[in-house]
Structures are given as structure tokens and as C-alpha cells.
Short mmCIF file of C-alpha atoms in Angstrom, two decimals:
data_model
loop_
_atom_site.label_atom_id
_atom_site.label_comp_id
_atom_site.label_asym_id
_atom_site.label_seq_id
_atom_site.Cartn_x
_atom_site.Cartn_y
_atom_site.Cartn_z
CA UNK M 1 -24.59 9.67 -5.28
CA UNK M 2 -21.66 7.38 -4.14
CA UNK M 3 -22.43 5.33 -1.47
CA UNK M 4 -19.81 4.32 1.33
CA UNK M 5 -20.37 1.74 3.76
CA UNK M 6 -18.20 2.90 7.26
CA UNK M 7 -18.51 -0.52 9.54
CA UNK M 8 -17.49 0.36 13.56
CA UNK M 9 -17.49 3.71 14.87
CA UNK M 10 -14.86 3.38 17.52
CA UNK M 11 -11.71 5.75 18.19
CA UNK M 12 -9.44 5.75 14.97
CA UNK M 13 -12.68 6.23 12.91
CA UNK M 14 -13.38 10.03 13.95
CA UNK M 15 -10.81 11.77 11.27
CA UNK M 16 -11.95 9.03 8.57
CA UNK M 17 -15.76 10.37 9.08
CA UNK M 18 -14.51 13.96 9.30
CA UNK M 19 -11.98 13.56 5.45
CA UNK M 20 -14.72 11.48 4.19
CA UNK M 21 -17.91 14.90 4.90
CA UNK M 22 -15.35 17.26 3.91
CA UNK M 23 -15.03 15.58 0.48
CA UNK M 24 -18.61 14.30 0.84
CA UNK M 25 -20.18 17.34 -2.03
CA UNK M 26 -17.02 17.58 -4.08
CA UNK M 27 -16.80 13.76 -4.49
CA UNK M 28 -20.53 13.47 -4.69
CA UNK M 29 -20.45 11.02 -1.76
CA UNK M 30 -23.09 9.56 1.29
CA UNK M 31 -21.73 8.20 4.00
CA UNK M 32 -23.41 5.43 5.86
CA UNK M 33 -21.74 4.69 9.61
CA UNK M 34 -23.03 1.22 10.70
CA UNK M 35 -22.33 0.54 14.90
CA UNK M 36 -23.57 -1.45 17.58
CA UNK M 37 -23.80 1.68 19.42
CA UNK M 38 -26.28 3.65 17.02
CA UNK M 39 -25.62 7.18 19.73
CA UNK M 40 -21.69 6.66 19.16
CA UNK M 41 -22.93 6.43 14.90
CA UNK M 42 -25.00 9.46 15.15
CA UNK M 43 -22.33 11.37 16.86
CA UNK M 44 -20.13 10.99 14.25
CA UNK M 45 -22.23 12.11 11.46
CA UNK M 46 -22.49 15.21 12.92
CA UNK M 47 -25.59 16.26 11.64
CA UNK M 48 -23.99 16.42 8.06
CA UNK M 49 -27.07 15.77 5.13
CA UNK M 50 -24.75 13.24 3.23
CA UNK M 51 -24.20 11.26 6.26
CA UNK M 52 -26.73 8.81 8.01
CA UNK M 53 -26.09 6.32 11.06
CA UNK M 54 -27.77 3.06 10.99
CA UNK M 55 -27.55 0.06 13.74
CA UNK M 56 -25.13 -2.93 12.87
CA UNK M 57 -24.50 -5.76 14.74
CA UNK M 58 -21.35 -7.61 12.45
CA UNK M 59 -22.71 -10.90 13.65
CA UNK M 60 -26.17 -10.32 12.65
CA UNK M 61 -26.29 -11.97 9.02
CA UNK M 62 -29.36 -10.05 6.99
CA UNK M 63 -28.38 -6.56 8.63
CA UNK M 64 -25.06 -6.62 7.51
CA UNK M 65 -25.21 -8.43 4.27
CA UNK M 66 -28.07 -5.39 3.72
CA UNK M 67 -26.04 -2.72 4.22
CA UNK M 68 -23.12 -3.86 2.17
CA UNK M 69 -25.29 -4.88 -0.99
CA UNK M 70 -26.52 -0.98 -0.76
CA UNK M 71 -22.75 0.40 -1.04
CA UNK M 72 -20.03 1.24 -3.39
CA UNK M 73 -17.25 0.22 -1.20
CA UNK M 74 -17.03 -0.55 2.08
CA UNK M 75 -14.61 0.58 4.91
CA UNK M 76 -14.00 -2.36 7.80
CA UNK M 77 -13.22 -0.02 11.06
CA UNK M 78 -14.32 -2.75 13.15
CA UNK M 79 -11.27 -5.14 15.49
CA UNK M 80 -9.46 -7.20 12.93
CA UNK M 81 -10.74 -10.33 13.77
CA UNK M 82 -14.09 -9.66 12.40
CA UNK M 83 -12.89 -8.32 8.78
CA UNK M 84 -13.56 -11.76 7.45
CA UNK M 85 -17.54 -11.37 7.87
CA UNK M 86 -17.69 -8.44 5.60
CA UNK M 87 -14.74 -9.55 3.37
CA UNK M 88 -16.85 -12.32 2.27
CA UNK M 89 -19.99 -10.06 1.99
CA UNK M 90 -17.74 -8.34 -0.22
CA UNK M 91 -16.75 -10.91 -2.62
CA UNK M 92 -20.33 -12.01 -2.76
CA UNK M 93 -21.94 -8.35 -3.61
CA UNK M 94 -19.01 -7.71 -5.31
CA UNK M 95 -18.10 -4.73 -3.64
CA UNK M 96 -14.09 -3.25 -2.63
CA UNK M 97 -12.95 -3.29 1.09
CA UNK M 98 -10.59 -1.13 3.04
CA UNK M 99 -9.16 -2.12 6.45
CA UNK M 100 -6.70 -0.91 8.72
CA UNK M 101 -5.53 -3.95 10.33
CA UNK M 102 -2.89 -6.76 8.86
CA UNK M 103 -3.53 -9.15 6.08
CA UNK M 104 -4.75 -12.36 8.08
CA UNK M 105 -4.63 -15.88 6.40
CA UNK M 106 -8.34 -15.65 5.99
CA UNK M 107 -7.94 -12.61 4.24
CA UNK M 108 -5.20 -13.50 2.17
CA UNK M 109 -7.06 -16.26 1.42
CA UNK M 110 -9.83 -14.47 -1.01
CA UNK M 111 -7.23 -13.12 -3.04
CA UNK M 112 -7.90 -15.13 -6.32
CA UNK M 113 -11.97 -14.57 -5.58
CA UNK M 114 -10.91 -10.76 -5.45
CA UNK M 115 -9.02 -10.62 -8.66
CA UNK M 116 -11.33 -12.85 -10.57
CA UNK M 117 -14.02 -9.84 -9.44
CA UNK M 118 -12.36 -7.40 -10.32
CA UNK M 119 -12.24 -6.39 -6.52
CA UNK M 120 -9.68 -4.24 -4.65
CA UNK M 121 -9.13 -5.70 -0.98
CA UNK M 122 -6.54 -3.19 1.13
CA UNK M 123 -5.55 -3.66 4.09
CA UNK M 124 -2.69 -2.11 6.58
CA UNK M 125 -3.83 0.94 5.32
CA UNK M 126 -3.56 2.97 9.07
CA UNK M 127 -0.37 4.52 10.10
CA UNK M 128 1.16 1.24 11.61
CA UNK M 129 0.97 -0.92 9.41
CA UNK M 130 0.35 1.78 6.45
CA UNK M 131 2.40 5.10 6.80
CA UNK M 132 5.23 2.74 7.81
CA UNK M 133 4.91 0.67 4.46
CA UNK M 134 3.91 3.23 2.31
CA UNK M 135 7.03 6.34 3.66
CA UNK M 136 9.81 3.05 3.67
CA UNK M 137 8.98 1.63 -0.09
CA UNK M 138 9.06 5.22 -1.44
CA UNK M 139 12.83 5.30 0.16
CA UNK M 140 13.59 1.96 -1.01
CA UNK M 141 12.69 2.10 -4.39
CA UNK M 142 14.16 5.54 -4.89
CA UNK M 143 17.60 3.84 -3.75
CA UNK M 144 17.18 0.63 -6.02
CA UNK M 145 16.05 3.60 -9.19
CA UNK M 146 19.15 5.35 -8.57
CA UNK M 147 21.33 1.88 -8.81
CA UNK M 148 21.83 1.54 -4.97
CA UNK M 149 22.03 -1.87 -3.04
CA UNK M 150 19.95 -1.82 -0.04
CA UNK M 151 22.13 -3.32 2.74
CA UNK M 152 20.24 -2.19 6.27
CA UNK M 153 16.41 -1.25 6.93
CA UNK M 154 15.45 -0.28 10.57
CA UNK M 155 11.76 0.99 11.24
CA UNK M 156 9.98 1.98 14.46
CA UNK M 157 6.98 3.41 15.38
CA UNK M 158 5.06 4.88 18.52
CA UNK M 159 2.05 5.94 19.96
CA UNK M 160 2.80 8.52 22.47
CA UNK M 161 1.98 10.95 24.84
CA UNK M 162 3.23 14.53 23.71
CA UNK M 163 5.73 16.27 25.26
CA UNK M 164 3.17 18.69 26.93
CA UNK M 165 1.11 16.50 27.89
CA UNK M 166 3.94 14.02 29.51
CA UNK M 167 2.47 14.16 33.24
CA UNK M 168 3.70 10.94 34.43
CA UNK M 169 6.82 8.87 35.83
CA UNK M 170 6.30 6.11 33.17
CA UNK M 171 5.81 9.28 29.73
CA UNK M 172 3.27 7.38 28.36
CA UNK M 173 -0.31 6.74 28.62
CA UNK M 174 -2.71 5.21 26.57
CA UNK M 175 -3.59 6.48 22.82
CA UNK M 176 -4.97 3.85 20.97
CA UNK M 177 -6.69 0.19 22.17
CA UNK M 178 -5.18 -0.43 25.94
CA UNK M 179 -5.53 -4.04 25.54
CA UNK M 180 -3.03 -4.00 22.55
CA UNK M 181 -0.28 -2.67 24.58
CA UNK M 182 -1.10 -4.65 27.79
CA UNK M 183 -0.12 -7.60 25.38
CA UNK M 184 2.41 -6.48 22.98
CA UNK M 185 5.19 -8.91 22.26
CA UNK M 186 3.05 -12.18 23.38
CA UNK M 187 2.24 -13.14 19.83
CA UNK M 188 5.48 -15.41 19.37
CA UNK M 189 9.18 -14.67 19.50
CA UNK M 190 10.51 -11.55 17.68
CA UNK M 191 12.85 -12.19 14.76
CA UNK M 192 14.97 -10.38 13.06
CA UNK M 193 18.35 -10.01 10.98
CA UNK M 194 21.91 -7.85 12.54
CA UNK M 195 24.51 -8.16 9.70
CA UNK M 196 23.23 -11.04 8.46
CA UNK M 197 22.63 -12.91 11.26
CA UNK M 198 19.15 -14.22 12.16
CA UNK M 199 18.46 -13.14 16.16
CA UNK M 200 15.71 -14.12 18.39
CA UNK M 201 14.20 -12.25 21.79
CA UNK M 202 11.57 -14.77 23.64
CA UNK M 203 9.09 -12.52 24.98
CA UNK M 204 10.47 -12.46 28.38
CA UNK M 205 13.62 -11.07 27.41
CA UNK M 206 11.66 -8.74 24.71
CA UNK M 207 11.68 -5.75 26.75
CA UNK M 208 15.36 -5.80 28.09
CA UNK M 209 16.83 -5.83 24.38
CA UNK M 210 16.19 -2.07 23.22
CA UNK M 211 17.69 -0.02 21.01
CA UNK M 212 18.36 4.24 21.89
CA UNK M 213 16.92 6.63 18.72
CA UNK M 214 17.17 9.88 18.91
CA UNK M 215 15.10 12.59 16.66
CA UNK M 216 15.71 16.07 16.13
CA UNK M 217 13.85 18.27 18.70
CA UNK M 218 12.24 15.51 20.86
CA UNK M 219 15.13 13.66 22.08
CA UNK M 220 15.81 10.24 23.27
CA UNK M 221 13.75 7.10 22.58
CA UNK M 222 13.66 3.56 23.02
CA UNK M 223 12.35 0.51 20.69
CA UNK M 224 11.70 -2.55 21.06
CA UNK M 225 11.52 -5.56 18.67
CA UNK M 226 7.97 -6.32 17.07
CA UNK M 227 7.28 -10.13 16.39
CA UNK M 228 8.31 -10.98 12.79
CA UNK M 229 10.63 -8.45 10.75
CA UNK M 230 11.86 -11.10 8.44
CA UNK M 231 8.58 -11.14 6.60
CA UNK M 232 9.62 -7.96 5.21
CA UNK M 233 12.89 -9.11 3.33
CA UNK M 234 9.66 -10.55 0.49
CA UNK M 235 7.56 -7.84 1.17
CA UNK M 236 9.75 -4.61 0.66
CA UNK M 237 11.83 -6.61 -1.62
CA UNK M 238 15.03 -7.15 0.39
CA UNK M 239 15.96 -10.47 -0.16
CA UNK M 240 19.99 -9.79 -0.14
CA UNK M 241 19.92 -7.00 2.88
CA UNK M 242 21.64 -7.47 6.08
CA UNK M 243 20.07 -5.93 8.75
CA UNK M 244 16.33 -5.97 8.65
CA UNK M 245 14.60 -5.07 11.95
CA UNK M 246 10.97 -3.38 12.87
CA UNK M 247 10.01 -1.83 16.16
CA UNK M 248 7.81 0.03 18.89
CA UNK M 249 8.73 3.09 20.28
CA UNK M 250 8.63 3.96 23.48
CA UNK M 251 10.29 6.94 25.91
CA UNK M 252 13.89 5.44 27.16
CA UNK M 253 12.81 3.60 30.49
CA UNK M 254 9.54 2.24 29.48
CA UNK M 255 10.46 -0.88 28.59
CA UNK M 256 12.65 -1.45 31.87
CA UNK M 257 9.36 -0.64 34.22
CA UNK M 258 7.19 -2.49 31.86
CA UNK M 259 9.67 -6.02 32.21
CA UNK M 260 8.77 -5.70 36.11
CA UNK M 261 4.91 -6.63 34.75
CA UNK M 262 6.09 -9.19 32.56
CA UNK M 263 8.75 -10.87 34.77
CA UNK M 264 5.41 -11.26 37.73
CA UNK M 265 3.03 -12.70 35.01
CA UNK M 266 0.59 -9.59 35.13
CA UNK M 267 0.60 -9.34 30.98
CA UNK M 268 -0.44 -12.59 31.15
CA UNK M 269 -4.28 -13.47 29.13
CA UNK M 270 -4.53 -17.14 29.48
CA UNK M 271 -5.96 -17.86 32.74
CA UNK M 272 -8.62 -16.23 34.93
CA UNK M 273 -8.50 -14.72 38.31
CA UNK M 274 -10.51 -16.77 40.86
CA UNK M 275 -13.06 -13.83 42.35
CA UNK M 276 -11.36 -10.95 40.50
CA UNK M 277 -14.60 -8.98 40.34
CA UNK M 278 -14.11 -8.54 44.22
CA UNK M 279 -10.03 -8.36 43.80
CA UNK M 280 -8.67 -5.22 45.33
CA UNK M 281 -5.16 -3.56 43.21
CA UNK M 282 -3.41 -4.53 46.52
CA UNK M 283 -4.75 -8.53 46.31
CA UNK M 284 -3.35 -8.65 42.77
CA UNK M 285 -0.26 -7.60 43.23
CA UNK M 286 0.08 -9.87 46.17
CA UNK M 287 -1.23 -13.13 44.51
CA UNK M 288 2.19 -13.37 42.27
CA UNK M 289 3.98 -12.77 45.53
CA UNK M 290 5.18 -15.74 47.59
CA UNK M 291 3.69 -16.00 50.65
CA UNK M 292 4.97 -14.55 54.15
CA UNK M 293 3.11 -14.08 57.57
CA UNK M 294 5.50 -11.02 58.27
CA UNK M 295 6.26 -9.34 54.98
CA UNK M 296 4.34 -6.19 53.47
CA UNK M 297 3.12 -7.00 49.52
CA UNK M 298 5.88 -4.07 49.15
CA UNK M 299 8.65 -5.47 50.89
CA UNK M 300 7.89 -8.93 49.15
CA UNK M 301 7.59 -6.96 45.77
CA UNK M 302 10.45 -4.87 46.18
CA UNK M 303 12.95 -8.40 47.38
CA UNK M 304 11.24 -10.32 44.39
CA UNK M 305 12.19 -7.69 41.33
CA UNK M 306 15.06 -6.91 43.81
CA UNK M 307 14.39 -2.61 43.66
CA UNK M 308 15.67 -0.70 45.63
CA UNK M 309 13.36 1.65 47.81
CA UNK M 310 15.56 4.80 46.19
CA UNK M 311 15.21 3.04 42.32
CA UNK M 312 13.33 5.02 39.97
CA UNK M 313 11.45 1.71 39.52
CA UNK M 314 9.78 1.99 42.65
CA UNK M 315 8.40 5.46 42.39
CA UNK M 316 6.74 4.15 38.73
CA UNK M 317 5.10 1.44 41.05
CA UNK M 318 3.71 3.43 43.52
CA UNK M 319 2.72 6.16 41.14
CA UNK M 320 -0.31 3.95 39.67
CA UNK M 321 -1.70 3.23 43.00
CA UNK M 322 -1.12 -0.65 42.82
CA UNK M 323 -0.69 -1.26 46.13
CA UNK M 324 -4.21 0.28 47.21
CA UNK M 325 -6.46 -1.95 49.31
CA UNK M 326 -9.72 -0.24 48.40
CA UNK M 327 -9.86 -0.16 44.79
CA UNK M 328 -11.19 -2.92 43.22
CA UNK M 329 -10.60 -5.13 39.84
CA UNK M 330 -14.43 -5.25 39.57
CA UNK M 331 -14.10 -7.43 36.24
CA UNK M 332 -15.63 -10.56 36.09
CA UNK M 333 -13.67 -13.64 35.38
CA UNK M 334 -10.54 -11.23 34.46
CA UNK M 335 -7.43 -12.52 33.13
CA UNK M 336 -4.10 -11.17 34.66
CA UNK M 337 -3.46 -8.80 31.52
CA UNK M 338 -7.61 -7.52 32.10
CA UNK M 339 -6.85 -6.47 35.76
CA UNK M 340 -3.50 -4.98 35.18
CA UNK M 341 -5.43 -3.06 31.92
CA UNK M 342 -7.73 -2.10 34.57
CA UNK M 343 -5.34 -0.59 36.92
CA UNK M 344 -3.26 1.45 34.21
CA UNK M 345 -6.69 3.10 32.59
CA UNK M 346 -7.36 4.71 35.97
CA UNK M 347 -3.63 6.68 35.28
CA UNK M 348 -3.36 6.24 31.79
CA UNK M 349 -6.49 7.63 29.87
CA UNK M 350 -5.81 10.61 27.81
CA UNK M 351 -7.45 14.00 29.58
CA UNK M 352 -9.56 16.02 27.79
CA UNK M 353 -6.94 18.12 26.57
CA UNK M 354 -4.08 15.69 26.95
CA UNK M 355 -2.36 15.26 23.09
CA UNK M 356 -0.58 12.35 21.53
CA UNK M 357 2.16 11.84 19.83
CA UNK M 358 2.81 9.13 16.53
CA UNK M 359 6.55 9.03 16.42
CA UNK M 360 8.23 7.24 12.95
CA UNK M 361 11.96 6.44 12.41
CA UNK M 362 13.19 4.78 9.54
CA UNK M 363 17.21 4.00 9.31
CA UNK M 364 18.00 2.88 4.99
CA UNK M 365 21.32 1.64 5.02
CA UNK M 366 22.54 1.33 1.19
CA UNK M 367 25.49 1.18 -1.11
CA UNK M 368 25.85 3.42 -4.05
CA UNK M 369 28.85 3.52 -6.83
CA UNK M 370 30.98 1.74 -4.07
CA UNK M 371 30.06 4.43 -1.56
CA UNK M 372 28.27 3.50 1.74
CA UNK M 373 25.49 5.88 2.90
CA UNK M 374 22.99 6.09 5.66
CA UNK M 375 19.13 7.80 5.54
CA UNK M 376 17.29 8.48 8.56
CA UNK M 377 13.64 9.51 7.86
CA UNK M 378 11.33 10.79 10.47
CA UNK M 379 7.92 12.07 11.37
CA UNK M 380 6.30 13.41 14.35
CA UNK M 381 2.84 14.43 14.28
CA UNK M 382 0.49 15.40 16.98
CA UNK M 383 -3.03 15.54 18.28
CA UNK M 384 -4.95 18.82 18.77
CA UNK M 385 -6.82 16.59 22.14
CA UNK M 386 -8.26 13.67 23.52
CA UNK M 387 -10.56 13.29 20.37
CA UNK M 388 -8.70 14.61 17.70
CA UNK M 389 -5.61 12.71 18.35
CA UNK M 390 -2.81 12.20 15.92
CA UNK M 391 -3.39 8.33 16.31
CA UNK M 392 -6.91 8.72 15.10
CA UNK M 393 -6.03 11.04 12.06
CA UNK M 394 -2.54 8.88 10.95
CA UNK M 395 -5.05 5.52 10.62
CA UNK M 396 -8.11 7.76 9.70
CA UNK M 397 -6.79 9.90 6.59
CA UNK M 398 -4.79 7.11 4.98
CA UNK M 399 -8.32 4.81 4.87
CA UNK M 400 -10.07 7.55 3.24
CA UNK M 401 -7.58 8.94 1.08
CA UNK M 402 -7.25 5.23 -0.15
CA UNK M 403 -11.13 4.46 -0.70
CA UNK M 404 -11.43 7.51 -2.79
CA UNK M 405 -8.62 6.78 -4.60
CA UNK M 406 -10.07 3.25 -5.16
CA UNK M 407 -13.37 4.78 -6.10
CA UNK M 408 -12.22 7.31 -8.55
CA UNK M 409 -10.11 4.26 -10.32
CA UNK M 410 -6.82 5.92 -9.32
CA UNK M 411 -6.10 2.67 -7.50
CA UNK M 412 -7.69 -0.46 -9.78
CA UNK M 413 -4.70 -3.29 -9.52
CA UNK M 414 -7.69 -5.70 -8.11
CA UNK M 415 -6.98 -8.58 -5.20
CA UNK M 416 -5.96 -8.48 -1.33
CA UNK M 417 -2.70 -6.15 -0.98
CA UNK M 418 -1.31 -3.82 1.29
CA UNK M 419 -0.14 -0.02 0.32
CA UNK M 420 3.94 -1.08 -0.97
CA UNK M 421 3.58 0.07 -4.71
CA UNK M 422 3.93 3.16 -6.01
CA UNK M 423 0.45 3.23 -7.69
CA UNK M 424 -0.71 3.40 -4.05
CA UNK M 425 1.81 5.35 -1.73
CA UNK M 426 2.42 7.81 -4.07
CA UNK M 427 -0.41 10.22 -4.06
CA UNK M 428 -1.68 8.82 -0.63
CA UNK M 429 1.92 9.99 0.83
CA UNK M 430 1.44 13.54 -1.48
CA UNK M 431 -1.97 14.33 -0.33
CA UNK M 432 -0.77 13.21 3.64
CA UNK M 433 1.59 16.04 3.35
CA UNK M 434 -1.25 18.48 3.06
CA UNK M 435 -2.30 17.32 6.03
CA UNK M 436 0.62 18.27 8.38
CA UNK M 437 1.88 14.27 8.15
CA UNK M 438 5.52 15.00 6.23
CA UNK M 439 8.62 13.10 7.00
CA UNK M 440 11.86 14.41 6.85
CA UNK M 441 15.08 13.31 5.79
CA UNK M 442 18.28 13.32 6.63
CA UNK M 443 21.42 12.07 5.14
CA UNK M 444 23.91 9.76 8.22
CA UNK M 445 27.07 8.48 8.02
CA UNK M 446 26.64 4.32 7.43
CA UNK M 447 28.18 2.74 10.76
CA UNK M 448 26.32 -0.58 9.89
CA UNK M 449 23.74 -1.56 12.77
CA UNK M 450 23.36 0.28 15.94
CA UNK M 451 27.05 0.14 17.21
CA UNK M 452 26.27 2.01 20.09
CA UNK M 453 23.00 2.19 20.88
CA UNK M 454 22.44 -1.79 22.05
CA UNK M 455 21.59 -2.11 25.53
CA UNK M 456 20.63 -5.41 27.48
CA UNK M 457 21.66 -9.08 26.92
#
């Protein structure tokens, strides 16, 4: 029997577990779910016979180098910045790995040790990065096949709240690690190419420079830019193309609201609160308020972000209860961008039977026998409920789908690489179709960037 190593046991790692059992007596497979939380572990295996949960603590040495000497390959679900524990397990037992999460420099860095072992490392092998890599190269190189010049590439992706489900002022709550979208954009200045010139948004301008999208039977959206797209012009191969720019989608008005956090410093992680643990909603929003012996925190708010008491804005505000005096931070230590995590969870979690939403828009610009032509590829997909989400299953089926592929030596180019050739995306993008996960095209007429969707400075 096959034996798979699944390391973390958190959210996105439900639909893995689930493709994984169904396979589990066709593929002749046992699953082994390592967690801190053994209960969380157990859950997952669902009493299934070719699945057993064991304890794992990542940063206990023996235990884990144990459990991935026992295994065939191993799947990483655990935060990104502990892949390079196992990774080097890996390349010492000689085993393949499968993340999720980007290719860090520390990963990237075992490349030649992976090839020389004959060792397949993937990575960005989720929905975001993954699906997005995997649905844009198979555009891409069908252009470049059929003689065409790639001239614009625009890609965006979201985590949302379905349109049923959408029971809030702000249309969004939280489907996938809060934390990551308290601090979205922080990671440096987002760069990107507009008719071949190189722009720049500093994060404080990052959410006042969106872009409208609108898809077929779910209307209007927003994006945002993500930190780095000129990476990609190596990566996908676009060294000659002129507009090159990847983004986050959100519902149109998001990003306005969420600059009113950003402008007052909540979002910010690099300083504690003095007492936060004892910090009521209404004391945090006052202590990045100047000072006033009259003056409510909401009329010092409202003259600060200058909002009207009729503005839209306002009603977003008062909707998460941020101005209330008796709840408290009760975090420890807490950094501006834990409280303000804090306060959105209480409005933000995902109900029972509350469903997401993964939104993906992809705009290929290209020229063909002198002709100019535009694609726009999309694809919605959404949860079934708070556990079964659509986030969960997007990252979830592309891992597995990958590892068997890897262990039934459909996949056996060896070394640290993410999903962008065809020996990979093809029959993970084929078999994601089965699933429900299908994107569909449709063919635009080429008006070069965004002409007139731009809004802010």
C-alpha cells in the first residue's frame, strides 16, 4: 500500500483528505494526517480504514523526521513558513513534496539537491497561486502554438462570499486565513506593466487604484493590484508583452471602506498595543484619533476620514460594531492588524450554511496574422457551506490531483517548480473539470488596457 504523508489539518485540507479516501482503494493508497491537534486529525479521517491520524508537532525533530521516512510522498498543508522543515526531511529521506503556498528562496534553494534525487518539489499548487498558473499557461501557449504574439495578460482572483450568502454592507466576509487579508498589500509596493510602462502603487495608495470587471451572471467587481506582477513576464514567458498585471478581487466598494483602515494605521503588524487584552473596540478606534475633551470617537472619526454622516462609508463603520465600549480586544500584546482581525471575525466568520465564492478573470490580449484579439476567461465556483467551501476544494483537489499524478509517474520532471507546463496543467485542469471547476471563454474586442474601467489616482 502507498503511503501519503498529509502534514496540518487546518481549513483548505478538508477536500484534499476527502479526493485523497475516495481514490484511497482504487489507487491502493493510506493516508496518514499528522496535526498538532490530533481531535482536528481524527476528524478528518473520518473513520475511513486507509486513513489514520497521528500527533505532529513540525518543530519536534524525531516525530516528524519519523513520519516522513515512513511515506511515499508527502503533502505540506501546514502555513508556508514552515515548508522548509519538511522540505529538507524530504531531500534527506528522499521523498517528493507538494505544497500549496509560493516558492520561497529557501525552497528554491533545494532545487539542484531535488534534481540530483530524482525528487519532485511542487509548490503553488492551490487555486491562487495554482488554478491561476495552470488555466493562464494553457491560454498562453495555445496563442504562441497558433503563431500569436502575446501583447496584454490581466489576472485576478477572489475569495468571496456568494451571492446568497452576501448579508452584509461591506459583501464580503472571511473564507480563507483572516490574518492574510487583514494584511494584504503590506509585503512591498505593487508593480506592474500598462502599455509598456512600468507603474508603482505604495501600499497606501493600493486600495484607491482599482480596476471594474465584470462577469457574466454575477456582475460588477473590483481588483486590486497584488505585490509583484512583473515576475511573471519570466515565468509565463512574456518577456516582449505590454501590459502584465495580477490582482485580488473584491465586490466594487471594498477597497474604498477598506482604505479608511489603512489610512488610520489599523492594518498595521509592527507594533503592539499597550494593555490591548483589556482594550475595548471603542478604545481602539479612539487611540488613532487625536485627542479632544469635547468630541465623540465618532465625530473625531467621521472629521478625520472626512465622511459624511449620510456616506455609505459610515453605515460600513457602524455595521461591525467598532464603536462599542463593552467588547473587548482580549488579545494579549496585539498588534493593530490582531485587534482589527479581532473585531471583523465577530461579523465576518462564515455561518454554518453561509457559501463562498472563488471568482477568476483572466484578460489575454494577443496579435494574430496582423489581427488584434482579446480573450476573457472566467470561473466561478462555489461552496456547498461553511465546511465544504469552494476555497477549501479549489486548493484541496489541485494538491491531490497533483500527488497522484506525481505518484503514478504522470508527473516525473524532478526539482522545485510550480504547475506552468503542460506535463502538469494539462490533466490536472481535465480532471478539475469533472469536478464542477471549468472556465469559460469568451472571445473581446482588443481595446488595449482597461480604457475605461481605471478609477482613482
Amino acid at each position: 500500500m502507498r503511503q501519503i504523508l498529509v502534514i496540518g489539518a487546518g481549513k483548505s485540507t478538508a477536500a484534499l483528505i476527502a479526493y485523497l479516501l475516495d481514490n484511497s482503494k482504487k489507487e491502493n493508497l493510506h493516508i496518514t494526517i499528522g496535526d498538532l491537534n490530533l481531535e482536528q486529525a481524527i476528524k478528518l479521517c473520518n473513520n475511513h480504514e486507509q486513513a489514520t491520524a497521528i500527533h505532529l508537532d513540525i518543530f519536534d525533530t524525531e516525530s516528524r523526521q519519523s513520519a516522513i521516512k515512513q511515506a511515499d510522498i508527502v503533502i505540506s498543508m501546514l502555513p508556508a513558513r514552515f515548508h522548509i522543515e519538511v522540505a529538507r526531511d524530504c531531500i534527506k529521506f528522499k521523498k517528493s513534496l507538494v505544497t500549496a503556498s509560493y516558492v520561497s528562496k529557501e525552497m528554491q534553494a533545494l532545487d539542484k539537491e531535488a534534481k540530483e534525487n530524482g525528487l519532485i518539489f511542487m509548490n503553488e499548487i492551490g487555486v491562487d497561486p495554482g488554478i491561476d498558473h495552470m488555466s493562464a499557461m494553457q491560454v498562453i501557449n495555445r496563442i504562441k502554438d497558433e503563431g500569436g504574439k502575446i501583447l496584454m495578460f490581466e489576472s485576478f482572483t477572489g475569495g468571496l462570499v456568494a451571492p446568497e450568502s452576501d448579508s452584509n454592507l461591506w459583501n464580503y466576509k472571511f473564507t480563507w486565513n483572516p490574518r492574510n487579508v487583514v494584511v494584504a498589500g503590506q509585503g512591498g509596493t505593487a508593480e506592474f506593466l500598462q502599455e509598456g510602462k512600468f507603474k508603482y502603487i505604495p501600499y497606501h495608495r493600493l486600495f484607491r487604484r482599482t480596476e471594474f470587471l465584470n462577469i457574466e451572471d454575477y456582475g460588477r467587481f473590483e481588483g486590486y493590484a497584488n505585490r509583484n506582477s512583473l515576475d511573471y513576464k519570466s515565468i509565463y514567458g512574456l518577456e516582449d508583452i505590454l501590459t502584465l498585471f495580477r490582482g485580488t478581487i473584491r465586490r466594487v466598494g471594498f477597497s474604498r471602506a477598506w482604505n479608511m483602515f489603512v489610512q488610520l494605521g489599523m492594518t498595521d503588524d509592527s507594533y503592539q498595543l499597550h494593555d490591548s487584552e483589556n482594550m475595548s473596540y471603542r478604545d481602539f478606534v479612539n487611540s488613532f484619533l487625536p485627542y479632544s475633551p469635547t468630541d465623540t470617537v465618532e465625530l473625531k472619526l467621521r472629521h478625520n476620514l472626512k465622511i459624511d454622516q449620510d456616506d455609505i462609508m459610515w453605515n460600513k463603520l457602524e455595521e461591525l460594531d467598532i464603536f462599542n465600549a463593552d467588547k473587548k480586544i482580549g488579545i494579549e500584546h496585539a498588534t493593530p492588524a490582531q485587534a482589527l482581525q479581532k473585531i471583523l471575525s465577530d461579523k465576518w466568520t462564515l455561518a454554518e450554511d453561509d457559501k463562498d465564492m472563488i471568482v477568476m478573470y483572466h484578460k489575454f490580449g494577443y496579435e494574430l496574422n496582423g489581427e488584434r484579439k482579446q480573450i476573457d476567461s472566467t470561473m466561478v465556483h462555489i461552496g456547498k457551506d461553511q465546511t465544504h467551501t469552494a476555497m477549501a476544494k479549489t486548493v484541496g483537489l489541485p494538491v491531490g490531483i497533483a500527488t497522484l499524478a506525481i505518484l503514478n509517474k504522470k508527473i516525473t520532471t524532478p526539482g522545485v517548480q510550480i504547475p506552468i507546463t503542460r506535463e502538469v496543467y494539462e490533466p490536472i485542469l481535465k480532471e478539475l473539470e469533472s469536478h464542477g471547476i471549468v472556465f469559460n471563454e469568451k472571445v473581446a474586442e482588443y481595446l488595449g488596457y482597461n480604457p475605461f474601467g481605471a478609477v482613482g489616482n
